[in-house]
Amino acid sequence: MSLSDAFYVGLCVFIAVVSLRVLRSGPERAAWRRVVGSVSGLGSMSLLAVFLLIGLADSVHLAQTAGSGQGASILDELLRFVSDRGDPSTNPVAAIMLEQSFKGVRSAWLVGLAGLVAWLPLTILAGVYAGLAGGLPGRGGAAACAVFDAIPTVLLLVVLVFVAQPLIAVVAEHFPGPTSASEARLLVICAILGFVRTPALCRQVQARTARFMASDAVAAARCVGVSDAQLVRTRLLPEIVALALMALATAFPVLILVEALLSYLGMGLDPVTRSLGTVLSDALALAATEPGGGDVLLAALVPLGLMVAAASLFAFSVHAAFGRARR
Amino acid sequence: MLTELNFDRRLALRPRRSALRVESAPCQMRSDSSRWLFSRARGPTAPAARGNGMQRVTLARAGILFGHGCTRALLRLVGANLLCFVLLFVLYPGGAVVAEHAADPEAAGVHASGVPAHPAVPTAVLFNMSATGIGHLTETLFFDRSVRVLGGDFGVDVRGRRIADEVAGRIGPSAALVGVPALLFVLAAALTGLGFVLIAARRSAGGHAIGVLVVVAGVLIFAGEHGLARLFDYLQASGFGPGRLADDGGRLLVVAAVLVGLAVALWWREVGLMPALADAPARAARARGLPEWAVCLNHGAVCALPALRTPAFGSIGFLFLLSLVLETVFEVPGLGRYAVEAFHAGDAIALHSVVLLGVFLHSVGLGLVWMAFARFEAPRSR
């Protein structure tokens, strides 16, 4: 199992833990019930679950071969099974492109979610500290967030990826196997894409913390002897978790699209790594030369469009449900 | 009770326009204050206007927000410059050498391959402070570079070309390629939004049909055979792209821009217009006999405009993404293409220049949004 596979499995475990936590917590369960209750929320969740399983099937390898280090994944076997029984009249290039698109789903989950999830604890910690401390840390944190916000996101991404080139080379030296450079690039790009979204979330957490600590309810609780740590743990953190979930849901489709565009421009993932962006780039190149170019482009665009549409609808439902819960 | 009745009676006897003015007081207060702020502040009526305490408060709030917006924009510029400098010239290996040599066109050939070969700084300056010294970097290089950039001298890129000339030559194609879809998007969104206002004003099947016809006609005008898609023929004839910006590609862009404009107008209708039309002042104005079109235009549309502030924030950054992608797809030599070329050539100095230009435009855009906020929305939020 490669490191990116391990990260993907870790992401699935994170999603499972969050789901279990939601099932146990009363207010959150009510909000998620509203998400599942809407048609768009249920449909998008189902579609995203299917995509999550596709990515998981791509991360679990059946048997290891002596030469390459890892054998075919479950998804490879499934795709081989489907292609053996498929319609022979299908455009073979488009069929291959569709298979590659499905193999790019795992990378989409990693770039869309894993990076931000990895930065989440640090972001929440920094935001809560800045909100609690106020004064210089608070103003400094707000100013730092404003500086990051001043640079257009795409240009900031270009600069960060540019600066990370030597870092990718250094990280690649520590990865075993022939795909070390692409693995290292995938992980560094994930971290960069996640990092770009953290200042806004940190600012939101800081503002929410400051507002919470200045409320009359907190003053009353302090009067009866409740400590700040207890207030933060029991009252503030659930609000911040809801905020973080909304940020994750909102960032997911955006980051998938941004990765696709960066990969198309040659600034994103390595062409060896199968992602929705690299597949789209290949499809655009093939569409200009191949006779059935439209089919090829469609095969690359359909999974990307479905995933982004499902993620956007899901984000909309989560916003509606949690926004109503907060009101 | 008697006083309230008399008050209502006076309102009923007034012209309809006045009834709206009284009922939608927050909206009218906003336009009164902004009018006072921008036209009468230095006029002969200024002393009398200052006698009105509420307007003075409004002016103070607008002024504070305006100054706050300008200060924020300036701080953003300075901070972003420092951040980009640290990233590109301190953390990036050899970036400092590129920055030093960029000021001298003859020395640019030293690193024409894109890989700086200066013996003093083989790795990132931050991790090799003893070789160059962080003091030299901050005291000399940062301020020297900042002053040069302020004077319009961005230095030379790895190919030995002056960056200022390159940027000046690429702004036109970039603005044309990104600006035309952006303009069409704004026009489509504005016309569709107006169509929604008219539909809301008519409140009948015929009104809906008229509104739908207006929207369909707008799409046909924008994307039709003889419509505004012909603008791209002009771009093609101007030599912006070697054959990629053909009719179909141009029309596709036009259709995409119009569709996104329609989507934004739909969103604005849901989150801005309809809630504003369901507000108590709008209902009261209708109850006093004001025509529906006046309620929709004077109250609904105006009060729903601030809902567009958030998309305006996002669209400024989105234009750069559009520039990067469209100029690569259509092979147009614009600013986005220059950034992509600089990335692949390892040209830190050119990338720094493009990013600074982007930050400047972004800050100006954000400043304009803040000014709009101070003018239109802040006086309401007492």
XYZ file of C-alpha atoms in Angstrom:
709
model
C 0.000 0.000 0.000
C 1.472 3.327 -1.047
C 1.404 6.391 1.155
C -1.413 8.022 -0.813
C -3.435 4.812 -0.439
C -2.837 4.973 3.299
C -3.971 8.601 3.316
C -7.101 7.667 1.434
C -7.937 4.883 3.873
C -7.297 7.353 6.695
C -9.710 9.768 5.048
C -12.366 7.067 4.880
C -11.800 6.310 8.568
C -12.175 10.037 9.337
C -15.475 10.164 7.466
C -16.674 7.045 9.323
C -15.704 8.515 12.700
C -17.479 11.787 11.922
C -20.573 9.863 10.848
C -20.582 7.859 14.084
C -20.114 11.034 16.086
C -23.053 12.596 14.274
C -25.274 9.619 15.023
C -24.546 9.964 18.743
C -24.916 13.738 19.030
C -28.446 15.124 19.289
C -28.290 18.589 17.669
C -25.972 17.495 14.887
C -28.149 14.486 14.165
C -31.136 16.798 13.753
C -29.223 18.961 11.269
C -28.021 15.944 9.290
C -31.559 14.603 9.281
C -32.535 17.780 7.454
C -29.726 17.158 4.944
C -30.884 13.598 4.316
C -34.500 14.736 4.253
C -34.035 16.922 1.186
C -33.981 15.325 -2.252
C -30.812 17.125 -3.314
C -29.057 16.262 -0.060
C -29.939 12.568 -0.191
C -29.125 12.265 -3.890
C -25.801 14.037 -3.608
C -24.836 12.027 -0.512
C -25.620 8.769 -2.296
C -23.590 9.770 -5.336
C -20.669 10.890 -3.184
C -20.821 7.600 -1.269
C -20.544 5.738 -4.566
C -17.529 7.857 -5.539
C -15.996 7.244 -2.106
C -16.360 3.486 -2.592
C -14.819 3.750 -6.068
C -11.821 5.508 -4.549
C -11.595 2.925 -1.768
C -11.696 0.115 -4.316
C -8.807 1.813 -6.104
C -6.793 2.052 -2.876
C -7.090 -1.576 -1.812
C -4.765 -3.889 -3.744
C -5.468 -7.589 -4.004
C -2.012 -9.119 -4.245
C 1.510 -7.879 -4.555
C 3.665 -8.838 -7.497
C 7.402 -9.188 -7.200
C 8.338 -6.610 -9.830
C 6.133 -3.573 -9.309
C 5.706 -3.797 -5.562
C 1.884 -3.724 -5.585
C -0.707 -5.646 -7.518
C -3.912 -4.662 -9.239
C -6.513 -2.910 -7.169
C -10.091 -4.036 -6.724
C -11.174 -1.279 -9.080
C -8.778 -2.528 -11.752
C -10.299 -5.969 -11.523
C -13.811 -4.574 -11.658
C -13.022 -2.410 -14.677
C -11.383 -5.362 -16.416
C -14.464 -7.459 -15.711
C -16.767 -4.782 -17.134
C -14.635 -4.116 -20.201
C -14.470 -7.865 -21.041
C -18.268 -7.987 -21.158
C -18.765 -4.573 -22.712
C -20.199 -3.604 -26.111
C -17.518 -4.158 -28.805
C -18.860 -1.222 -30.837
C -17.943 1.244 -28.093
C -15.200 3.729 -28.894
C -12.150 2.020 -27.311
C -10.334 5.295 -26.603
C -13.405 6.707 -24.865
C -13.760 3.487 -22.842
C -10.146 3.729 -21.716
C -10.652 7.388 -20.852
C -13.708 6.511 -18.768
C -11.693 3.890 -16.884
C -8.937 6.410 -16.262
C -11.533 8.911 -15.027
C -12.775 6.392 -12.478
C -9.209 5.829 -11.378
C -8.880 9.586 -10.939
C -11.667 9.668 -8.361
C -9.275 8.654 -5.574
C -7.000 11.620 -6.320
C -10.036 13.921 -6.420
C -10.994 12.876 -2.892
C -7.429 13.354 -1.723
C -6.959 16.828 -3.203
C -10.479 17.917 -2.337
C -10.662 16.764 1.243
C -7.534 15.153 2.679
C -5.407 18.304 2.550
C -7.964 20.442 4.337
C -8.693 17.701 6.876
C -4.977 17.481 7.638
C -4.808 21.235 8.263
C -8.057 21.294 10.251
C -6.730 20.746 13.814
C -4.055 23.404 13.423
C -6.535 25.837 11.883
C -9.101 25.365 14.640
C -6.432 25.621 17.316
C -5.025 28.844 15.852
C -8.470 30.365 15.372
C -9.665 29.512 18.873
C -6.429 30.810 20.401
C -6.622 34.077 18.456
C -10.268 34.489 19.406
C -9.671 33.731 23.075
C -6.508 35.792 23.437
C -7.662 38.842 21.472
C -5.228 41.756 21.497
C -2.052 41.257 19.532
C -2.579 37.568 18.636
C -6.089 38.334 17.481
C -5.108 41.313 15.377
C -2.031 39.531 14.054
C -4.063 36.512 13.040
C -6.649 38.667 11.317
C -3.916 40.601 9.489
C -2.207 37.391 8.351
C -5.511 36.056 7.047
C -6.146 39.360 5.263
C -2.723 39.194 3.602
C -3.418 35.684 2.287
C -6.840 36.874 1.196
C -5.258 39.769 -0.715
C -3.645 37.439 -3.228
C -6.074 35.922 -5.725
C -6.405 32.246 -4.849
C -5.232 30.910 -8.166
C -2.113 33.108 -8.175
C -1.344 32.105 -4.587
C -1.649 28.470 -5.629
C 0.680 29.006 -8.569
C 3.267 30.665 -6.306
C 3.015 27.962 -3.638
C 3.336 25.135 -6.151
C 6.271 26.968 -7.757
C 8.031 27.326 -4.413
C 7.254 23.710 -3.503
C 9.095 22.264 -6.529
C 12.359 21.746 -4.612
C 10.386 20.433 -1.647
C 8.723 17.860 -3.901
C 12.167 16.730 -5.076
C 13.325 16.398 -1.473
C 10.210 14.493 -0.414
C 10.496 12.196 -3.444
C 13.915 11.026 -2.274
C 12.302 9.537 0.829
C 9.673 7.590 -1.116
C 10.497 4.098 -2.278
C 9.422 2.754 -5.642
C 9.230 3.976 -9.231
C 6.314 6.364 -8.634
C 8.011 8.235 -5.796
C 8.025 11.629 -7.537
C 4.341 11.471 -8.470
C 3.380 10.290 -4.982
C 5.371 13.107 -3.401
C 3.832 15.626 -5.791
C 0.330 14.373 -4.990
C 0.846 14.741 -1.257
C 2.467 18.179 -1.506
C -0.270 19.440 -3.845
C -2.887 18.099 -1.411
C -1.224 19.998 1.425
C -1.020 23.212 -0.642
C -4.629 23.051 -1.805
C -5.765 22.457 1.756
C -3.576 25.235 3.094
C -5.019 27.801 0.696
C -8.448 27.369 2.262
C -7.248 27.555 5.866
C -6.917 31.356 6.381
C -10.584 31.971 5.672
C -11.639 29.170 8.018
C -9.211 30.356 10.686
C -10.686 33.848 10.453
C -14.205 32.468 10.789
C -13.253 30.371 13.817
C -11.565 33.375 15.411
C -14.618 35.566 14.851
C -16.971 32.908 16.170
C -14.821 32.390 19.264
C -14.568 36.114 19.985
C -18.313 36.553 19.563
C -19.039 33.572 21.781
C -16.723 34.712 24.568
C -18.258 38.205 24.501
C -21.814 36.913 24.825
C -23.956 37.399 27.917
C -24.367 33.646 28.318
C -20.627 33.231 28.804
C -20.541 36.060 31.343
C -23.373 34.392 33.260
C -21.668 31.003 33.112
C -18.456 32.528 34.437
C -20.379 34.056 37.329
C -21.523 30.630 38.441
C -18.001 29.259 38.245
C -17.803 27.549 34.856
C -14.250 27.595 33.555
C -13.276 28.860 30.106
C -11.942 25.450 29.128
C -15.262 23.835 29.987
C -17.144 26.492 28.043
C -14.951 25.982 25.010
C -15.228 22.197 25.185
C -18.961 21.943 25.756
C -20.379 24.988 23.951
C -17.915 26.440 21.506
C -16.399 23.333 19.937
C -19.706 21.921 18.610
C -20.335 25.232 16.848
C -16.842 25.235 15.416
C -17.159 21.638 14.247
C -20.313 22.608 12.365
C -18.413 25.557 10.881
C -15.553 23.281 9.839
C -17.960 20.796 8.268
C -19.535 23.576 6.233
C -16.079 24.769 5.173
C -15.102 21.250 4.140
C -18.305 20.793 2.160
C -17.855 24.148 0.423
C -14.177 23.643 -0.339
C -14.534 20.148 -1.750
C -16.013 20.944 -5.210
C -13.886 24.064 -5.544
C -10.654 22.204 -4.860
C -11.559 19.408 -7.285
C -12.105 21.960 -10.033
C -8.978 23.934 -9.165
C -6.868 20.768 -9.216
C -8.344 19.828 -12.588
C -7.481 23.231 -14.027
C -4.001 23.291 -12.491
C -3.282 19.826 -13.854
C -4.504 20.942 -17.255
C -2.047 23.854 -17.119
C 0.780 21.488 -16.147
C 1.085 22.933 -12.652
C -0.869 20.323 -10.746
C -0.347 16.607 -10.379
C 2.198 14.544 -12.233
C 0.811 13.141 -15.523
C 1.610 9.651 -14.189
C -0.900 10.166 -11.361
C -4.410 9.508 -12.529
C -6.612 12.394 -11.510
C -9.680 13.998 -13.046
C -7.497 16.928 -14.133
C -4.797 14.884 -15.860
C -7.447 12.763 -17.559
C -9.195 15.919 -18.762
C -5.899 17.239 -20.071
C -5.274 14.001 -21.977
C -8.832 14.006 -23.298
C -8.497 17.565 -24.594
C -5.299 16.622 -26.382
C -6.906 13.482 -27.846
C -10.119 15.264 -28.802
C -8.197 17.453 -31.232
C -6.597 14.484 -33.015
C -8.834 11.419 -32.603
C -11.844 10.862 -34.924
C -14.279 10.311 -32.049
C -12.965 13.220 -30.021
C -16.347 14.182 -28.625
C -16.819 10.770 -26.975
C -13.364 10.963 -25.450
C -14.018 14.415 -24.026
C -17.409 13.322 -22.721
C -15.875 10.279 -21.028
C -13.448 12.548 -19.183
C -15.990 15.223 -18.346
C -18.897 13.099 -17.088
C -17.265 11.770 -13.864
C -15.764 15.201 -13.168
C -19.085 16.949 -13.728
C -21.017 14.380 -11.695
C -18.627 14.601 -8.780
C -18.510 18.409 -8.745
C -22.287 18.675 -9.121
C -22.890 16.173 -6.316
C -20.385 17.915 -4.048
C -21.912 21.336 -4.782
C -25.436 20.112 -4.075
C -24.224 18.473 -0.890
C -22.522 21.709 0.192
C -25.729 23.615 -0.516
C -27.768 21.165 1.581
C -25.269 21.247 4.452
C -25.276 25.048 4.426
C -29.046 25.157 4.477
C -29.335 22.599 7.280
C -26.581 23.888 9.542
C -27.394 27.518 8.819
C -30.958 26.907 9.954
C -29.664 25.060 13.013
C -27.495 28.046 13.932
C -30.356 30.490 13.489
C -54.296 55.644 19.108
C -55.560 58.976 17.860
C -52.073 60.081 16.979
C -51.423 56.891 15.061
C -54.639 57.279 13.114
C -53.803 60.871 12.245
C -50.342 59.804 11.204
C -51.736 57.122 8.929
C -54.252 59.526 7.480
C -51.558 62.037 6.655
C -49.623 59.309 4.895
C -52.660 58.221 2.938
C -53.245 61.777 1.742
C -49.696 62.180 0.561
C -48.617 61.279 -2.969
C -47.745 57.624 -3.450
C -44.060 58.279 -3.865
C -43.926 59.862 -0.427
C -45.624 56.856 1.096
C -42.883 54.640 -0.220
C -40.275 57.085 1.031
C -41.636 56.905 4.548
C -42.237 53.176 4.615
C -38.923 52.155 3.145
C -37.051 54.521 5.389
C -33.890 52.391 5.640
C -33.484 52.382 1.875
C -34.148 56.064 1.491
C -31.856 56.894 4.366
C -29.120 55.121 2.536
C -29.521 57.118 -0.669
C -30.013 60.403 1.218
C -26.841 59.930 3.194
C -24.795 58.905 0.205
C -26.135 61.817 -1.822
C -25.199 64.142 1.000
C -21.813 62.511 1.297
C -20.825 62.703 -2.323
C -22.551 65.817 -3.649
C -23.394 68.202 -0.847
C -20.522 67.756 1.538
C -18.673 70.701 0.040
C -21.669 72.574 -1.345
C -23.497 75.603 0.031
C -26.034 73.394 1.807
C -23.380 71.536 3.767
C -23.741 73.518 7.024
C -27.483 72.984 7.025
C -27.050 69.343 6.292
C -24.560 69.008 9.093
C -27.206 70.323 11.413
C -28.991 67.036 10.967
C -27.457 64.758 13.576
C -28.524 61.525 11.936
C -26.867 62.437 8.694
C -23.717 63.344 10.544
C -23.691 59.935 12.157
C -24.267 58.352 8.784
C -21.439 60.358 7.295
C -19.150 59.301 10.109
C -19.993 55.654 9.582
C -19.534 55.886 5.831
C -16.330 57.845 6.236
C -14.920 55.374 8.730
C -15.764 52.473 6.487
C -14.328 54.251 3.451
C -11.085 54.978 5.288
C -11.075 51.474 6.681
C -11.419 50.061 3.181
C -8.564 52.202 1.838
C -6.311 51.289 4.767
C -7.101 47.639 4.362
C -6.329 47.782 0.648
C -2.962 49.457 1.345
C -2.055 46.985 4.072
C -3.062 44.115 1.857
C -0.776 45.390 -0.886
C 2.202 45.765 1.445
C 1.604 42.438 3.186
C 1.075 40.536 -0.045
C 4.253 42.054 -1.491
C 6.214 40.905 1.556
C 4.652 37.452 1.497
C 5.374 36.947 -2.202
C 8.904 38.223 -1.704
C 9.524 35.761 1.108
C 8.032 32.890 -0.858
C 9.724 33.540 -4.175
C 13.072 35.026 -3.188
C 13.745 33.625 0.278
C 12.238 30.155 0.278
C 12.725 29.374 -3.406
C 16.313 28.253 -4.033
C 18.218 30.820 -6.034
C 15.338 33.255 -6.138
C 17.410 35.968 -4.515
C 20.042 35.650 -7.217
C 17.380 36.017 -9.865
C 16.084 39.131 -8.130
C 19.551 40.689 -7.951
C 20.398 39.896 -11.522
C 17.016 40.931 -12.843
C 17.889 44.579 -12.445
C 20.786 44.155 -14.870
C 19.750 42.972 -18.353
C 23.266 41.894 -19.245
C 23.498 39.631 -16.253
C 20.248 37.941 -17.131
C 22.075 35.585 -19.428
C 23.740 34.013 -16.437
C 20.534 32.222 -15.584
C 18.998 31.971 -19.017
C 18.429 28.260 -18.482
C 16.064 29.059 -15.663
C 18.347 27.434 -13.107
C 20.356 30.053 -11.229
C 24.026 29.188 -11.098
C 25.301 31.662 -8.580
C 27.988 30.119 -6.378
C 27.053 32.136 -3.310
C 23.471 30.965 -3.015
C 23.200 27.334 -4.026
C 20.094 26.722 -1.944
C 17.292 28.744 -0.442
C 18.538 31.880 1.328
C 16.598 31.079 4.450
C 18.525 27.863 4.915
C 21.855 29.387 3.953
C 21.881 32.706 5.764
C 25.615 32.676 6.314
C 26.265 32.918 2.589
C 24.210 35.981 1.801
C 22.720 37.141 5.034
C 19.102 37.800 5.802
C 19.985 41.417 6.582
C 21.200 42.031 3.057
C 18.091 40.371 1.750
C 15.599 42.439 3.694
C 17.436 45.757 3.851
C 18.720 45.884 0.331
C 16.909 43.480 -1.910
C 13.344 43.827 -0.605
C 13.314 47.619 -0.416
C 15.258 47.977 -3.639
C 12.848 45.713 -5.441
C 9.797 47.403 -3.916
C 10.989 50.868 -4.895
C 11.780 49.698 -8.408
C 8.337 48.103 -8.743
C 6.701 51.297 -7.499
C 8.566 53.130 -10.254
C 7.301 50.673 -12.841
C 10.594 48.818 -13.236
C 9.949 45.105 -12.795
C 13.382 44.075 -14.069
C 14.047 41.471 -16.747
C 12.913 37.876 -17.014
C 15.076 34.814 -17.632
C 14.931 35.372 -21.376
C 16.343 38.856 -21.013
C 13.111 40.676 -21.882
C 11.966 43.671 -19.868
C 9.011 42.524 -17.784
C 7.297 45.929 -17.828
C 7.241 45.874 -21.643
C 6.010 42.290 -21.687
C 3.230 43.047 -19.224
C 2.206 46.210 -21.080
C 2.030 44.311 -24.346
C -0.001 41.458 -22.849
C -2.597 43.436 -20.929
C -4.594 44.228 -24.079
C -5.135 40.660 -25.334
C -5.727 39.456 -21.791
C -8.300 42.137 -21.076
C -10.007 41.478 -24.397
C -10.187 37.719 -23.934
C -11.314 37.815 -20.313
C -13.106 41.136 -20.440
C -15.523 40.268 -23.252
C -16.990 37.188 -21.515
C -16.988 39.066 -18.214
C -18.850 41.981 -19.790
C -21.331 39.637 -21.424
C -21.786 37.861 -18.107
C -22.548 41.156 -16.355
C -24.911 42.266 -19.123
C -26.710 38.925 -19.153
C -27.030 38.925 -15.372
C -28.272 42.544 -15.352
C -30.821 42.018 -18.127
C -32.054 38.753 -16.638
C -32.265 40.342 -13.218
C -34.304 43.170 -14.738
C -36.485 40.523 -16.382
C -37.081 38.924 -12.989
C -37.985 42.311 -11.518
C -40.481 42.853 -14.336
C -41.902 39.368 -13.830
C -42.291 40.085 -10.136
C -43.931 43.417 -10.963
C -46.511 41.991 -13.359
C -47.528 39.034 -11.181
C -49.574 37.438 -13.948
C -49.235 34.725 -16.594
C -48.771 37.367 -19.261
C -46.074 39.015 -17.197
C -44.262 35.712 -16.818
C -44.452 35.104 -20.539
C -43.051 38.570 -21.232
C -40.203 37.986 -18.783
C -39.349 34.586 -20.275
C -39.414 36.105 -23.770
C -37.050 38.855 -22.631
C -34.620 36.262 -21.241
C -34.784 34.079 -24.387
C -34.345 37.102 -26.628
C -31.345 38.143 -24.556
C -29.729 34.737 -25.001
C -30.367 34.813 -28.746
C -28.978 38.307 -29.040
C -25.869 37.335 -27.118
C -25.183 33.961 -28.658
C -26.981 34.052 -32.000
C -25.466 33.803 -35.431
C -25.270 37.569 -35.885
C -25.099 38.417 -32.212
C -22.327 39.475 -29.936
C -20.412 36.281 -30.687
C -19.100 38.232 -33.652
C -16.946 40.134 -31.192
C -14.651 37.150 -31.210
C -14.212 37.512 -34.946
C -12.654 40.835 -34.153
C -10.323 39.171 -31.642
C -9.453 36.535 -34.202
C -8.791 39.158 -36.853
C -6.582 41.036 -34.404
C -4.203 38.077 -34.385
C -4.677 37.035 -30.784
C -4.688 33.333 -31.505
C -3.406 31.030 -34.256
C -6.701 29.492 -35.249
C -7.897 28.226 -31.873
C -10.207 31.165 -31.204
C -12.479 30.192 -34.057
C -16.203 30.809 -34.326
C -17.235 27.774 -32.332
C -14.823 28.463 -29.498
C -15.882 32.083 -29.305
C -19.543 31.212 -29.346
C -18.997 28.592 -26.680
C -17.442 31.247 -24.466
C -20.353 33.589 -25.105
C -22.915 30.906 -24.297
C -21.011 29.933 -21.137
C -20.813 33.555 -19.976
C -24.517 34.114 -20.640
C -25.497 30.894 -18.859
C -23.430 31.807 -15.805
C -25.016 35.265 -15.863
C -28.462 33.643 -15.942
C -27.521 31.411 -13.029
C -26.295 34.362 -10.965
C -29.474 36.282 -11.735
C -31.552 33.298 -10.639
C -29.575 33.058 -7.415
C -29.999 36.808 -6.840
C -33.734 36.463 -7.339
C -33.919 33.754 -4.697
C -31.683 35.270 -2.012
C -32.106 38.991 -2.660
C -35.134 40.086 -4.632
C -37.894 37.849 -3.328
C -37.054 38.289 0.398
C -36.871 42.063 -0.126
C -40.275 42.056 -1.791
C -41.703 40.103 1.146
C -40.392 42.654 3.662
C -42.774 44.666 5.820
C -42.011 48.037 4.100
C -42.813 46.559 0.681
C -46.071 45.107 1.984
C -46.974 48.418 3.597
C -46.208 50.321 0.415
C -48.471 47.963 -1.541
C -51.192 48.396 1.065
C -51.082 52.134 0.502
C -51.694 51.705 -3.181
C -48.242 52.138 -4.624
C -47.898 50.512 -8.048
C -46.213 47.130 -8.011
C -43.542 48.178 -10.487
C -42.523 51.000 -8.168
C -42.313 48.647 -5.200
C -40.235 46.181 -7.211
C -37.870 48.742 -8.690
C -37.511 51.290 -5.910
C -37.589 48.923 -2.991
C -37.022 45.320 -4.076
C -34.269 45.742 -6.641
C -32.373 48.424 -4.716
C -32.498 46.604 -1.389
C -31.461 43.328 -3.028
C -28.340 44.777 -4.645
C -26.061 44.280 -1.586
C -26.608 40.525 -1.937
C -24.258 40.737 -4.919
C -21.375 41.923 -2.759
C -20.142 38.407 -1.943
C -20.123 37.210 -5.578
C -18.312 40.440 -6.463
C -15.554 39.487 -4.011
C -15.222 36.088 -5.602
C -15.415 37.162 -9.206
C -12.288 39.324 -8.971
C -10.115 36.312 -8.230
C -12.077 34.206 -10.675
C -11.019 36.481 -13.548
C -7.387 35.454 -13.012
C -8.320 31.778 -13.161
C -10.235 32.535 -16.345
C -7.211 34.336 -17.739
C -4.879 31.403 -17.015
C -7.186 28.800 -18.539
C -8.593 30.668 -21.536
C -5.241 31.999 -22.677
C -3.784 28.498 -22.524
C -6.739 26.926 -24.341
C -6.877 29.544 -27.081
C -3.124 30.187 -27.148
C -3.555 33.885 -26.572
C -0.376 35.667 -25.417
C -1.841 37.382 -22.366
C -0.894 37.844 -18.733
C -2.147 34.430 -17.662
C -0.075 32.777 -20.359
C 2.916 34.779 -19.208
C 2.433 33.462 -15.662
C 2.217 29.890 -16.968
C 5.371 30.387 -19.048
C 7.160 31.901 -16.057
C 6.138 28.920 -13.929
C 7.486 26.383 -16.397
C 10.677 28.386 -16.992
C 11.384 28.659 -13.246
C 11.284 32.439 -13.595
C 10.673 33.730 -10.069
C 11.041 37.395 -10.980
C 8.430 37.300 -13.767
C 6.062 35.327 -11.558
C 6.561 37.853 -8.766
C 5.722 40.696 -11.151
C 2.545 39.064 -12.439
C 1.424 38.216 -8.912
C 2.052 41.782 -7.741
C 0.003 43.086 -10.640
C -2.743 40.630 -9.735
C -2.623 41.683 -6.096
C -2.864 45.332 -7.117
C -5.902 44.721 -9.319
C -7.450 42.505 -6.653
C -6.907 45.161 -3.982
C -8.388 47.866 -6.197
C -11.390 45.637 -6.808
C -11.803 44.926 -3.113
C -11.441 48.655 -2.390
C -14.234 49.382 -4.864
C -16.393 46.768 -3.185
C -15.696 48.372 0.178
C -16.592 51.794 -1.231
C -19.823 50.351 -2.568
C -20.474 48.838 0.842
C -19.840 52.180 2.548
C -22.048 54.013 0.066
C -24.986 51.670 -0.275
C -25.198 49.343 2.655
C -23.452 50.708 5.732
C -25.884 53.556 6.489
C -28.699 50.990 6.701
C -26.961 48.828 9.285
C -27.397 51.010 12.301
